Amino acid sequence: MKTLLSRKFLIAIVGATVVFGNYMWNWGLTEEQVWSVLTPLLAYIGVEGFADIKSR
């Protein structure tokens, strides 16, 4: 259960929702706008993953 409530997982779900929602429900976001949302989310996941690796 802890994995399903982790910040990294929830942020991944938000990113997937933006991409999926824009594709399926035509939210009208351009590719650049989608990437401007995804880039900080992916960077956060990467940095937190690196911090987790360093702490182990």
GROMACS .gro file of N, CA and C in nm:
model
  168
    1MET      N    1   0.083  -0.120   0.000
    1MET     CA    2   0.000   0.000   0.000
    1MET      C    3   0.087   0.126   0.000
    2LYS      N    4   0.203   0.116   0.066
    2LYS     CA    5   0.290   0.232   0.073
    2LYS      C    6   0.335   0.277  -0.066
    3THR      N    7   0.361   0.182  -0.155
    3THR     CA    8   0.406   0.214  -0.291
    3THR      C    9   0.298   0.292  -0.366
    4LEU      N   10   0.172   0.257  -0.346
    4LEU     CA   11   0.064   0.324  -0.417
    4LEU      C   12   0.042   0.467  -0.370
    5LEU      N   13   0.092   0.501  -0.253
    5LEU     CA   14   0.077   0.636  -0.202
    5LEU      C   15   0.207   0.716  -0.206
    6SER      N   16   0.309   0.663  -0.270
    6SER     CA   17   0.435   0.735  -0.275
    6SER      C   18   0.422   0.857  -0.367
    7ARG      N   19   0.497   0.958  -0.337
    7ARG     CA   20   0.493   1.081  -0.418
    7ARG      C   21   0.535   1.055  -0.561
    8LYS      N   22   0.637   0.972  -0.579
    8LYS     CA   23   0.684   0.942  -0.715
    8LYS      C   24   0.574   0.874  -0.796
    9PHE      N   25   0.505   0.779  -0.737
    9PHE     CA   26   0.398   0.709  -0.808
    9PHE      C   27   0.283   0.804  -0.841
   10LEU      N   28   0.243   0.886  -0.745
   10LEU     CA   29   0.133   0.979  -0.769
   10LEU      C   30   0.168   1.081  -0.877
   11ILE      N   31   0.291   1.128  -0.878
   11ILE     CA   32   0.334   1.222  -0.981
   11ILE      C   33   0.337   1.154  -1.117
   12ALA      N   34   0.377   1.027  -1.121
   12ALA     CA   35   0.373   0.952  -1.248
   12ALA      C   36   0.229   0.939  -1.297
   13ILE      N   37   0.135   0.918  -1.207
   13ILE     CA   38  -0.007   0.908  -1.244
   13ILE      C   39  -0.057   1.042  -1.299
   14VAL      N   40  -0.017   1.152  -1.237
   14VAL     CA   41  -0.055   1.284  -1.286
   14VAL      C   42  -0.001   1.306  -1.426
   15GLY      N   43   0.124   1.274  -1.448
   15GLY     CA   44   0.184   1.290  -1.581
   15GLY      C   45   0.114   1.205  -1.685
   16ALA      N   46   0.083   1.081  -1.651
   16ALA     CA   47   0.012   0.994  -1.745
   16ALA      C   48  -0.128   1.045  -1.772
   17THR      N   49  -0.192   1.103  -1.671
   17THR     CA   50  -0.326   1.158  -1.689
   17THR      C   51  -0.323   1.277  -1.784
   18VAL      N   52  -0.222   1.360  -1.775
   18VAL     CA   53  -0.211   1.475  -1.866
   18VAL      C   54  -0.196   1.427  -2.009
   19VAL      N   55  -0.108   1.331  -2.031
   19VAL     CA   56  -0.086   1.281  -2.167
   19VAL      C   57  -0.211   1.210  -2.218
   20PHE      N   58  -0.266   1.120  -2.138
   20PHE     CA   59  -0.383   1.043  -2.178
   20PHE      C   60  -0.504   1.134  -2.199
   21GLY      N   61  -0.525   1.226  -2.105
   21GLY     CA   62  -0.639   1.316  -2.116
   21GLY      C   63  -0.631   1.406  -2.237
   22ASN      N   64  -0.512   1.453  -2.267
   22ASN     CA   65  -0.496   1.539  -2.384
   22ASN      C   66  -0.521   1.461  -2.513
   23TYR      N   67  -0.481   1.335  -2.515
   23TYR     CA   68  -0.499   1.252  -2.634
   23TYR      C   69  -0.645   1.207  -2.649
   24MET      N   70  -0.703   1.155  -2.542
   24MET     CA   71  -0.837   1.095  -2.551
   24MET      C   72  -0.949   1.199  -2.549
   25TRP      N   73  -0.936   1.303  -2.468
   25TRP     CA   74  -1.045   1.398  -2.452
   25TRP      C   75  -1.017   1.532  -2.517
   26ASN      N   76  -0.909   1.537  -2.594
   26ASN     CA   77  -0.874   1.656  -2.672
   26ASN      C   78  -0.883   1.784  -2.587
   27TRP      N   79  -0.796   1.791  -2.488
   27TRP     CA   80  -0.791   1.909  -2.403
   27TRP      C   81  -0.736   2.031  -2.476
   28GLY      N   82  -0.680   2.010  -2.592
   28GLY     CA   83  -0.631   2.120  -2.671
   28GLY      C   84  -0.490   2.166  -2.637
   29LEU      N   85  -0.416   2.085  -2.564
   29LEU     CA   86  -0.278   2.121  -2.531
   29LEU      C   87  -0.188   2.087  -2.649
   30THR      N   88  -0.094   2.176  -2.676
   30THR     CA   89   0.003   2.148  -2.781
   30THR      C   90   0.110   2.053  -2.724
   31GLU      N   91   0.191   1.999  -2.813
   31GLU     CA   92   0.297   1.909  -2.768
   31GLU      C   93   0.393   1.982  -2.674
   32GLU      N   94   0.422   2.108  -2.704
   32GLU     CA   95   0.512   2.186  -2.618
   32GLU      C   96   0.452   2.206  -2.479
   33GLN      N   97   0.321   2.228  -2.472
   33GLN     CA   98   0.257   2.247  -2.342
   33GLN      C   99   0.258   2.118  -2.260
   34VAL      N  100   0.235   2.007  -2.327
   34VAL     CA  101   0.240   1.878  -2.256
   34VAL      C  102   0.380   1.855  -2.202
   35TRP      N  103   0.482   1.880  -2.283
   35TRP     CA  104   0.620   1.861  -2.236
   35TRP      C  105   0.656   1.959  -2.126
   36SER      N  106   0.599   2.080  -2.127
   36SER     CA  107   0.628   2.175  -2.020
   36SER      C  108   0.566   2.131  -1.888
   37VAL      N  109   0.463   2.049  -1.894
   37VAL     CA  110   0.406   1.991  -1.772
   37VAL      C  111   0.487   1.868  -1.730
   38LEU      N  112   0.524   1.784  -1.827
   38LEU     CA  113   0.591   1.659  -1.796
   38LEU      C  114   0.736   1.675  -1.751
   39THR      N  115   0.807   1.772  -1.805
   39THR     CA  116   0.949   1.786  -1.776
   39THR      C  117   0.978   1.801  -1.626
   40PRO      N  118   0.911   1.892  -1.554
   40PRO     CA  119   0.941   1.900  -1.410
   40PRO      C  120   0.898   1.775  -1.334
   41LEU      N  121   0.790   1.710  -1.379
   41LEU     CA  122   0.746   1.589  -1.312
   41LEU      C  123   0.849   1.477  -1.329
   42LEU      N  124   0.898   1.461  -1.450
   42LEU     CA  125   1.000   1.358  -1.476
   42LEU      C  126   1.130   1.390  -1.404
   43ALA      N  127   1.166   1.517  -1.399
   43ALA     CA  128   1.288   1.556  -1.327
   43ALA      C  129   1.274   1.525  -1.178
   44TYR      N  130   1.159   1.553  -1.121
   44TYR     CA  131   1.137   1.524  -0.978
   44TYR      C  132   1.148   1.374  -0.952
   45ILE      N  133   1.084   1.293  -1.038
   45ILE     CA  134   1.091   1.149  -1.020
   45ILE      C  135   1.236   1.100  -1.029
   46GLY      N  136   1.311   1.154  -1.124
   46GLY     CA  137   1.450   1.114  -1.139
   46GLY      C  138   1.536   1.153  -1.021
   47VAL      N  139   1.519   1.275  -0.972
   47VAL     CA  140   1.598   1.322  -0.858
   47VAL      C  141   1.564   1.243  -0.732
   48GLU      N  142   1.437   1.220  -0.709
   48GLU     CA  143   1.396   1.143  -0.591
   48GLU      C  144   1.445   0.998  -0.601
   49GLY      N  145   1.440   0.941  -0.720
   49GLY     CA  146   1.492   0.806  -0.738
   49GLY      C  147   1.640   0.800  -0.711
   50PHE      N  148   1.713   0.899  -0.758
   50PHE     CA  149   1.857   0.906  -0.731
   50PHE      C  150   1.883   0.920  -0.581
   51ALA      N  151   1.804   1.003  -0.514
   51ALA     CA  152   1.821   1.021  -0.370
   51ALA      C  153   1.791   0.891  -0.294
   52ASP      N  154   1.691   0.817  -0.342
   52ASP     CA  155   1.661   0.688  -0.280
   52ASP      C  156   1.777   0.589  -0.297
   53ILE      N  157   1.836   0.589  -0.415
   53ILE     CA  158   1.949   0.500  -0.440
   53ILE      C  159   2.068   0.538  -0.351
   54LYS      N  160   2.095   0.668  -0.339
   54LYS     CA  161   2.207   0.716  -0.257
   54LYS      C  162   2.188   0.681  -0.110
   55SER      N  163   2.061   0.683  -0.063
   55SER     CA  164   2.035   0.658   0.078
   55SER      C  165   2.045   0.511   0.115
   56ARG      N  166   2.043   0.424   0.016
   56ARG     CA  167   2.049   0.280   0.046
   56ARG      C  168   2.189   0.231   0.057
   0.00000   0.00000   0.00000
